[in-house]
Short mmCIF file of C-alpha atoms in Angstrom, two decimals:
data_model
loop_
_atom_site.label_atom_id
_atom_site.label_comp_id
_atom_site.label_asym_id
_atom_site.label_seq_id
_atom_site.Cartn_x
_atom_site.Cartn_y
_atom_site.Cartn_z
CA MET M 1 -30.88 22.68 14.05
CA ASP M 2 -31.51 20.70 17.59
CA VAL M 3 -30.36 16.97 16.75
CA VAL M 4 -33.61 15.69 18.29
CA THR M 5 -35.47 17.32 15.46
CA GLN M 6 -33.13 16.05 13.03
CA ALA M 7 -33.24 12.54 14.23
CA LYS M 8 -37.14 12.58 14.47
CA GLN M 9 -36.95 13.80 10.77
CA ALA M 10 -34.56 11.12 9.40
CA MET M 11 -36.34 8.47 11.48
CA ASP M 12 -40.01 9.26 10.25
CA SER M 13 -38.68 9.53 6.64
CA TRP M 14 -36.77 6.00 7.01
CA HIS M 15 -37.88 2.85 5.15
CA ARG M 16 -35.71 -0.37 5.10
CA GLY M 17 -33.76 -0.74 2.00
CA GLN M 18 -33.34 3.16 1.41
CA THR M 19 -29.48 3.32 2.03
CA SER M 20 -29.18 0.72 -0.66
CA ALA M 21 -31.37 2.35 -3.29
CA HIS M 22 -29.45 5.59 -2.77
CA PHE M 23 -26.10 4.07 -3.64
CA GLU M 24 -27.38 1.74 -6.26
CA THR M 25 -29.20 4.41 -8.38
CA GLY M 26 -28.82 7.79 -6.15
CA GLY M 27 -32.55 7.39 -5.84
CA ARG M 28 -33.30 7.22 -9.52
CA GLY M 29 -36.19 4.69 -8.90
CA PRO M 30 -37.34 1.58 -10.42
CA GLY M 31 -36.80 2.53 -14.11
CA HIS M 32 -33.19 3.35 -13.75
CA VAL M 33 -31.06 1.12 -16.32
CA SER M 34 -27.17 0.93 -16.13
CA THR M 35 -24.62 1.14 -18.93
CA GLY M 36 -22.93 -2.19 -17.87
CA ARG M 37 -19.66 -0.75 -18.79
CA GLY M 38 -16.82 -2.26 -16.91
CA ASP M 39 -19.22 -4.28 -14.59
CA HIS M 40 -18.85 -7.88 -14.59
CA GLY M 41 -22.60 -8.05 -13.83
CA GLY M 42 -23.30 -6.30 -17.12
CA VAL M 43 -26.50 -4.04 -17.60
CA SER M 44 -28.41 -3.84 -14.13
CA TYR M 45 -32.12 -2.86 -13.64
CA GLY M 46 -34.18 -1.23 -11.30
CA SER M 47 -34.09 0.62 -7.64
CA TYR M 48 -31.31 -2.13 -6.35
CA GLN M 49 -29.58 -2.83 -9.86
CA TYR M 50 -30.58 -6.52 -10.39
CA ALA M 51 -27.61 -7.75 -12.84
CA THR M 52 -27.79 -9.24 -16.07
CA ASN M 53 -24.67 -11.59 -16.25
CA VAL M 54 -25.51 -13.16 -12.79
CA GLY M 55 -29.04 -13.65 -13.38
CA GLY M 56 -30.46 -11.34 -11.01
CA VAL M 57 -32.89 -9.69 -13.41
CA ASP M 58 -33.97 -12.84 -14.48
CA GLU M 59 -34.61 -14.10 -11.14
CA TYR M 60 -36.54 -10.96 -10.28
CA VAL M 61 -38.73 -11.04 -13.63
CA ALA M 62 -39.63 -14.94 -13.03
CA ALA M 63 -40.93 -13.86 -9.56
CA SER M 64 -42.66 -10.62 -10.23
CA ARG M 65 -46.44 -9.81 -10.87
CA TYR M 66 -44.85 -7.60 -13.83
CA GLY M 67 -43.15 -10.53 -15.31
CA ASN M 68 -45.53 -11.24 -18.24
CA ARG M 69 -44.62 -8.20 -19.51
CA PHE M 70 -41.08 -9.36 -20.35
CA ASN M 71 -42.27 -12.64 -22.08
CA GLY M 72 -40.07 -13.27 -25.03
CA LEU M 73 -37.48 -10.61 -24.35
CA GLN M 74 -33.86 -11.12 -23.14
CA ALA M 75 -32.44 -9.11 -20.32
CA GLY M 76 -29.56 -6.80 -21.31
CA THR M 77 -30.82 -6.18 -24.89
CA PRO M 78 -32.40 -2.71 -26.04
CA ALA M 79 -35.63 -4.28 -26.36
CA PHE M 80 -35.92 -5.56 -22.76
CA THR M 81 -34.44 -2.08 -21.49
CA GLU M 82 -37.22 -0.28 -23.47
CA ARG M 83 -39.97 -2.56 -21.95
CA TRP M 84 -38.64 -2.13 -18.42
CA LYS M 85 -38.62 1.74 -18.71
CA GLU M 86 -42.15 1.30 -19.97
CA VAL M 87 -43.36 -0.38 -16.90
CA ALA M 88 -41.72 1.88 -14.85
CA ALA M 89 -43.45 4.99 -16.49
CA ALA M 90 -46.70 3.27 -16.29
CA ASP M 91 -46.90 2.22 -12.61
CA PRO M 92 -43.67 3.88 -10.66
CA ALA M 93 -44.89 3.16 -7.26
CA GLY M 94 -46.44 -0.20 -7.92
CA PHE M 95 -43.02 -1.52 -9.82
CA ALA M 96 -40.85 0.15 -7.00
CA ARG M 97 -42.96 -1.87 -4.28
CA ASP M 98 -42.78 -4.93 -6.12
CA GLN M 99 -38.82 -4.76 -6.53
CA HIS M 100 -38.73 -3.85 -2.74
CA ASP M 101 -40.63 -6.92 -1.66
CA PHE M 102 -38.65 -9.07 -3.87
CA ILE M 103 -35.59 -8.09 -2.14
CA GLN M 104 -36.98 -8.33 1.26
CA HIS M 105 -38.26 -11.95 0.73
CA LYS M 106 -35.56 -13.37 -1.56
CA TYR M 107 -32.20 -11.60 -0.05
CA TYR M 108 -32.86 -9.81 3.18
CA ASP M 109 -34.95 -12.21 4.90
CA VAL M 110 -32.66 -15.19 3.43
CA GLN M 111 -29.34 -13.72 4.72
CA MET M 112 -30.99 -12.65 8.11
CA GLY M 113 -31.73 -16.27 8.54
CA ARG M 114 -28.13 -17.40 7.38
CA LEU M 115 -26.64 -15.21 10.02
CA LYS M 116 -28.87 -16.22 12.69
CA ASP M 117 -27.54 -19.83 11.97
CA VAL M 118 -24.04 -18.97 12.98
CA GLY M 119 -25.23 -16.94 15.75
CA ILE M 120 -25.35 -13.44 14.61
CA ASP M 121 -29.03 -12.42 15.16
CA LEU M 122 -29.68 -9.21 13.87
CA SER M 123 -33.48 -9.23 14.12
CA GLY M 124 -33.80 -6.85 17.04
CA ARG M 125 -31.27 -4.31 15.59
CA GLY M 126 -32.21 -0.72 14.41
CA ALA M 127 -32.56 1.06 10.96
CA ALA M 128 -28.77 1.29 10.41
CA VAL M 129 -27.89 -2.53 11.09
CA GLN M 130 -31.14 -3.32 8.87
CA ASP M 131 -29.73 -1.07 5.96
CA ALA M 132 -26.35 -2.31 6.18
CA LEU M 133 -27.89 -5.89 5.95
CA TRP M 134 -29.93 -5.00 3.11
CA SER M 135 -27.14 -3.15 1.11
CA THR M 136 -24.89 -6.13 1.73
CA SER M 137 -27.38 -8.74 0.67
CA VAL M 138 -28.08 -6.77 -2.72
CA GLN M 139 -24.58 -6.07 -3.58
CA TYR M 140 -22.91 -9.26 -2.18
CA ARG M 141 -25.48 -11.73 -2.21
CA GLY M 142 -24.23 -15.06 -1.01
CA MET M 143 -21.27 -13.55 0.48
CA THR M 144 -23.24 -11.65 3.02
CA ARG M 145 -22.80 -13.91 5.86
CA SER M 146 -19.01 -13.98 5.54
CA VAL M 147 -18.88 -10.28 5.28
CA PHE M 148 -20.85 -9.81 8.43
CA GLN M 149 -18.96 -12.52 10.13
CA LYS M 150 -15.36 -11.79 9.29
CA GLY M 151 -16.08 -8.11 9.59
CA LEU M 152 -17.07 -8.27 13.02
CA GLN M 153 -14.29 -10.78 13.98
CA GLN M 154 -11.79 -8.47 12.48
CA ALA M 155 -12.78 -5.35 14.32
CA TYR M 156 -13.61 -7.12 17.67
CA GLY M 157 -11.77 -10.48 17.78
CA GLU M 158 -12.87 -14.08 17.25
CA ASP M 159 -14.86 -14.13 20.37
CA PHE M 160 -16.65 -10.93 19.80
CA LYS M 161 -19.89 -10.56 21.96
CA LEU M 162 -22.70 -9.45 19.61
CA THR M 163 -24.84 -8.26 22.82
CA GLU M 164 -22.08 -5.98 23.84
CA LEU M 165 -21.81 -3.97 20.25
CA SER M 166 -23.95 -1.12 19.25
CA ASP M 167 -25.54 -0.78 15.88
CA GLU M 168 -22.86 1.93 15.14
CA GLN M 169 -20.03 -0.48 15.94
CA ILE M 170 -21.57 -3.36 13.82
CA VAL M 171 -21.91 -1.00 10.76
CA ARG M 172 -18.47 0.23 11.12
CA ALA M 173 -17.05 -3.08 11.22
CA VAL M 174 -18.86 -4.26 8.17
CA GLN M 175 -18.11 -1.18 5.91
CA ASP M 176 -14.38 -1.29 7.07
CA TYR M 177 -14.06 -5.05 5.94
CA LYS M 178 -15.79 -4.14 2.62
CA HIS M 179 -13.47 -1.36 1.84
CA ALA M 180 -10.29 -3.56 2.80
CA ASN M 181 -11.38 -6.28 0.62
CA VAL M 182 -12.99 -4.92 -2.87
CA GLN M 183 -10.17 -6.55 -4.82
CA VAL M 184 -10.97 -9.79 -3.29
CA HIS M 185 -14.83 -9.52 -3.44
CA PHE M 186 -14.84 -7.90 -7.14
CA GLN M 187 -11.80 -9.65 -8.96
CA SER M 188 -13.71 -9.33 -12.33
CA SER M 189 -14.55 -5.69 -12.03
CA PRO M 190 -10.92 -3.87 -11.67
CA THR M 191 -12.23 -0.78 -13.55
CA LEU M 192 -15.19 -0.43 -10.45
CA TRP M 193 -12.43 -0.85 -7.59
CA ASP M 194 -11.89 2.81 -6.62
CA SER M 195 -15.83 3.69 -6.95
CA LEU M 196 -16.33 0.40 -4.78
CA ARG M 197 -13.92 1.63 -2.27
CA ASP M 198 -15.71 5.23 -2.02
CA ARG M 199 -19.04 3.71 -1.70
CA ALA M 200 -17.82 1.40 1.37
CA LEU M 201 -16.42 4.29 3.03
CA THR M 202 -19.81 7.15 2.09
CA GLU M 203 -22.12 4.22 2.84
CA LYS M 204 -20.23 3.87 6.06
CA THR M 205 -20.54 7.49 6.87
CA ALA M 206 -24.40 7.47 6.08
CA LEU M 207 -25.11 4.26 8.25
CA VAL M 208 -23.25 5.84 11.25
CA GLY M 209 -25.41 8.93 10.93
CA LEU M 210 -28.61 6.90 10.61
CA ALA M 211 -27.50 4.80 13.80
CA ARG M 212 -26.86 8.02 15.69
CA TYR M 213 -30.06 9.39 14.70
CA ASP M 214 -31.73 6.12 15.73
CA GLN M 215 -29.95 6.26 19.17
CA VAL M 216 -31.35 9.96 19.65
CA ASN M 217 -34.77 8.99 18.67
CA HIS M 218 -35.12 6.42 21.29
CA ASN M 219 -33.73 8.69 23.85
CA PRO M 220 -34.28 12.30 23.14
CA GLU M 221 -33.88 13.61 26.54
CA ALA M 222 -30.33 12.99 26.52
CA TYR M 223 -29.68 15.32 23.59
CA ARG M 224 -32.22 17.96 23.95
CA GLY M 225 -30.78 21.54 23.06
CA LYS M 226 -27.83 19.90 21.27
CA ASP M 227 -26.88 19.98 17.59
CA TYR M 228 -25.18 17.25 15.91
CA GLN M 229 -21.74 18.55 16.40
CA GLN M 230 -22.37 19.05 20.00
CA ALA M 231 -23.79 15.72 20.42
CA PHE M 232 -21.39 13.61 18.84
CA GLY M 233 -18.18 15.84 18.38
CA GLU M 234 -18.11 15.98 14.72
CA PRO M 235 -20.15 17.40 11.83
CA GLU M 236 -23.35 15.77 10.78
CA PRO M 237 -23.00 13.50 7.75
CA SER M 238 -24.52 15.43 5.22
CA GLN M 239 -22.00 18.09 5.70
CA ARG M 240 -18.79 15.66 4.92
CA GLY M 241 -17.42 15.41 1.48
CA GLN M 242 -16.93 11.95 0.21
CA ARG M 243 -13.11 12.32 -0.19
CA ALA M 244 -12.97 13.50 3.53
CA ALA M 245 -14.07 10.14 4.48
CA ALA M 246 -10.92 8.48 3.32
CA SER M 247 -9.13 9.46 6.08
CA ALA M 248 -9.60 8.10 9.51
CA MET M 249 -9.14 11.35 11.24
CA ALA M 250 -11.39 13.28 8.69
CA ASP M 251 -14.19 13.48 10.85
CA GLY M 252 -11.94 14.61 13.88
CA VAL M 253 -12.68 11.09 15.78
CA LEU M 254 -11.11 7.70 15.59
CA ALA M 255 -13.35 4.75 16.24
CA PRO M 256 -13.52 1.16 16.28
CA GLY M 257 -13.10 -0.45 12.88
CA GLU M 258 -10.97 2.37 11.16
CA ARG M 259 -7.30 1.97 10.22
CA GLY M 260 -4.58 3.87 8.98
CA THR M 261 -1.41 5.86 10.29
CA GLU M 262 -3.76 7.93 12.66
CA VAL M 263 -4.68 4.84 14.38
CA GLN M 264 -1.25 3.54 14.64
CA ALA M 265 -0.18 6.75 16.38
CA LEU M 266 -3.08 6.63 18.99
CA GLN M 267 -1.82 2.92 19.72
CA ALA M 268 1.63 3.95 20.07
CA LYS M 269 0.52 6.75 22.66
CA LEU M 270 -1.59 4.33 24.47
CA ILE M 271 1.40 2.02 24.81
CA GLN M 272 3.57 4.93 25.87
CA ALA M 273 1.11 5.82 28.51
CA GLY M 274 1.18 2.19 30.09
CA HIS M 275 -2.44 0.72 28.64
CA THR M 276 -2.84 -2.64 27.42
CA GLY M 277 -5.61 -4.44 25.76
CA ARG M 278 -7.98 -6.76 27.04
CA ASN M 279 -7.29 -9.24 29.66
CA GLY M 280 -3.82 -7.53 29.83
CA GLN M 281 -2.91 -8.42 26.50
CA PRO M 282 -0.30 -6.28 25.02
CA LEU M 283 -1.13 -3.55 22.72
CA THR M 284 0.31 -3.53 19.48
CA ALA M 285 0.50 -0.46 16.98
CA ASP M 286 -0.75 -2.12 14.06
CA SER M 287 -2.89 0.51 12.73
CA HIS M 288 -6.23 -1.52 13.20
CA TYR M 289 -8.99 0.07 15.78
CA GLY M 290 -9.52 -3.30 17.05
CA ALA M 291 -11.10 -4.58 20.36
CA ASN M 292 -7.86 -4.26 22.31
CA THR M 293 -7.49 -0.61 21.17
CA GLU M 294 -11.19 0.03 22.05
CA HIS M 295 -10.44 -1.56 25.46
CA ALA M 296 -7.35 0.53 26.11
CA VAL M 297 -9.02 3.78 25.06
CA ARG M 298 -11.91 3.05 27.24
CA GLU M 299 -9.54 2.36 30.07
CA PHE M 300 -7.78 5.72 29.55
CA GLN M 301 -11.02 7.53 29.41
CA GLN M 302 -12.33 6.16 32.56
CA ALA M 303 -8.87 6.86 34.60
CA HIS M 304 -8.86 10.50 33.32
CA GLY M 305 -12.66 11.26 33.98
CA LEU M 306 -13.59 11.50 30.40
CA THR M 307 -16.81 10.30 28.55
CA VAL M 308 -16.44 6.34 28.05
CA ASP M 309 -17.38 5.64 24.80
CA GLY M 310 -14.28 3.82 23.34
CA LYS M 311 -13.82 6.47 20.54
CA ALA M 312 -10.86 8.81 20.51
CA GLY M 313 -12.25 12.25 19.94
CA ARG M 314 -10.36 15.46 20.38
CA GLN M 315 -10.75 15.58 24.26
CA THR M 316 -9.33 12.08 24.49
CA LEU M 317 -6.62 12.61 22.14
CA GLN M 318 -5.65 15.82 23.74
CA ALA M 319 -5.71 14.20 27.30
CA LEU M 320 -3.57 11.46 25.94
CA ASP M 321 -1.05 13.71 24.58
CA THR M 322 -0.85 15.24 28.24
CA ALA M 323 -0.83 11.83 29.60
CA VAL M 324 2.29 10.76 27.34
CA ARG M 325 4.20 14.00 28.25
CA GLU M 326 3.73 13.12 31.89
CA HIS M 327 4.32 9.66 31.62
CA THR M 328 7.74 9.99 29.65
CA PRO M 329 10.81 10.47 31.85
CA ALA M 330 12.43 13.77 31.11
CA GLN M 331 15.89 13.20 29.20
CA PRO M 332 18.98 14.53 31.54
CA VAL M 333 20.52 17.79 30.38
CA ALA M 334 24.10 17.12 29.16
CA PRO M 335 26.53 19.04 31.30
CA ALA M 336 27.87 22.24 29.86
CA ALA M 337 31.25 22.10 28.15
CA PRO M 338 34.31 23.39 30.19
CA ALA M 339 34.85 26.96 29.35
CA PRO M 340 38.11 27.32 27.47
#
């Protein structure tokens, strides 16, 4: 299918918070209740999984127009759970909207303001960044500002310029930071660490896809007649398996924010080809695709007539292999041993 058509369909059906709702409950709706097993937060409720043990569900009920339906009931008990499901069954659309509005005002708007206070103004950003902020505010709550701030700093340097970063770069940095710090952020839920790491990666894939569809939707003529693979050099997100995302090269492209042995090999080749980081800083093969590596890739792409996007796709990697071979001096041939 034409990527312009795909993008229009994706953006026409998008609403803020849909990525979070998918990963919190698999889209099972406002009446969904978790088992709470292995989760420090205990039993969780609704589209965005308000947790019992950290007060999330009590906070919601106290503010909800459905709150009087839960008078005298304690969150986490069978009676409360039964009542929650009854309310959802009686008014699914209204209950869903009420939960959404609560997250908007009590979580999303608050974290948007806290980020703006430290110079990270995301108010004009597109769907992917909005969904990344929404999802993070639901899952990380008061840690949201730190997750965004540290994620962007680790990916693009302490002096990163937000105005120079695309929506895709922002969501990549945030999700990579989440993936790398699961044990720190969720110390009390070790049985969930693997699933939380998987979520960070699969959510990253979904958000990158959303950022690209948003980009296409705003500039359709540049993509007319191309499918997703032709437009971005990799399969569309829905065609990628969850486990494949665990490898940086699973999608055939190395991109800012990614980590791993494939990134280290890329850095080693850039060094061999004589490229440096920003402001002439030496490039180090540290396995992290940060600002210096992106600068070196852009410099290489520009010097070799390639599309300058800062990502190492197949064409860039092939050209780099050729450049390394040409840059490496040929080893002298050992003289033949004298004939006996």
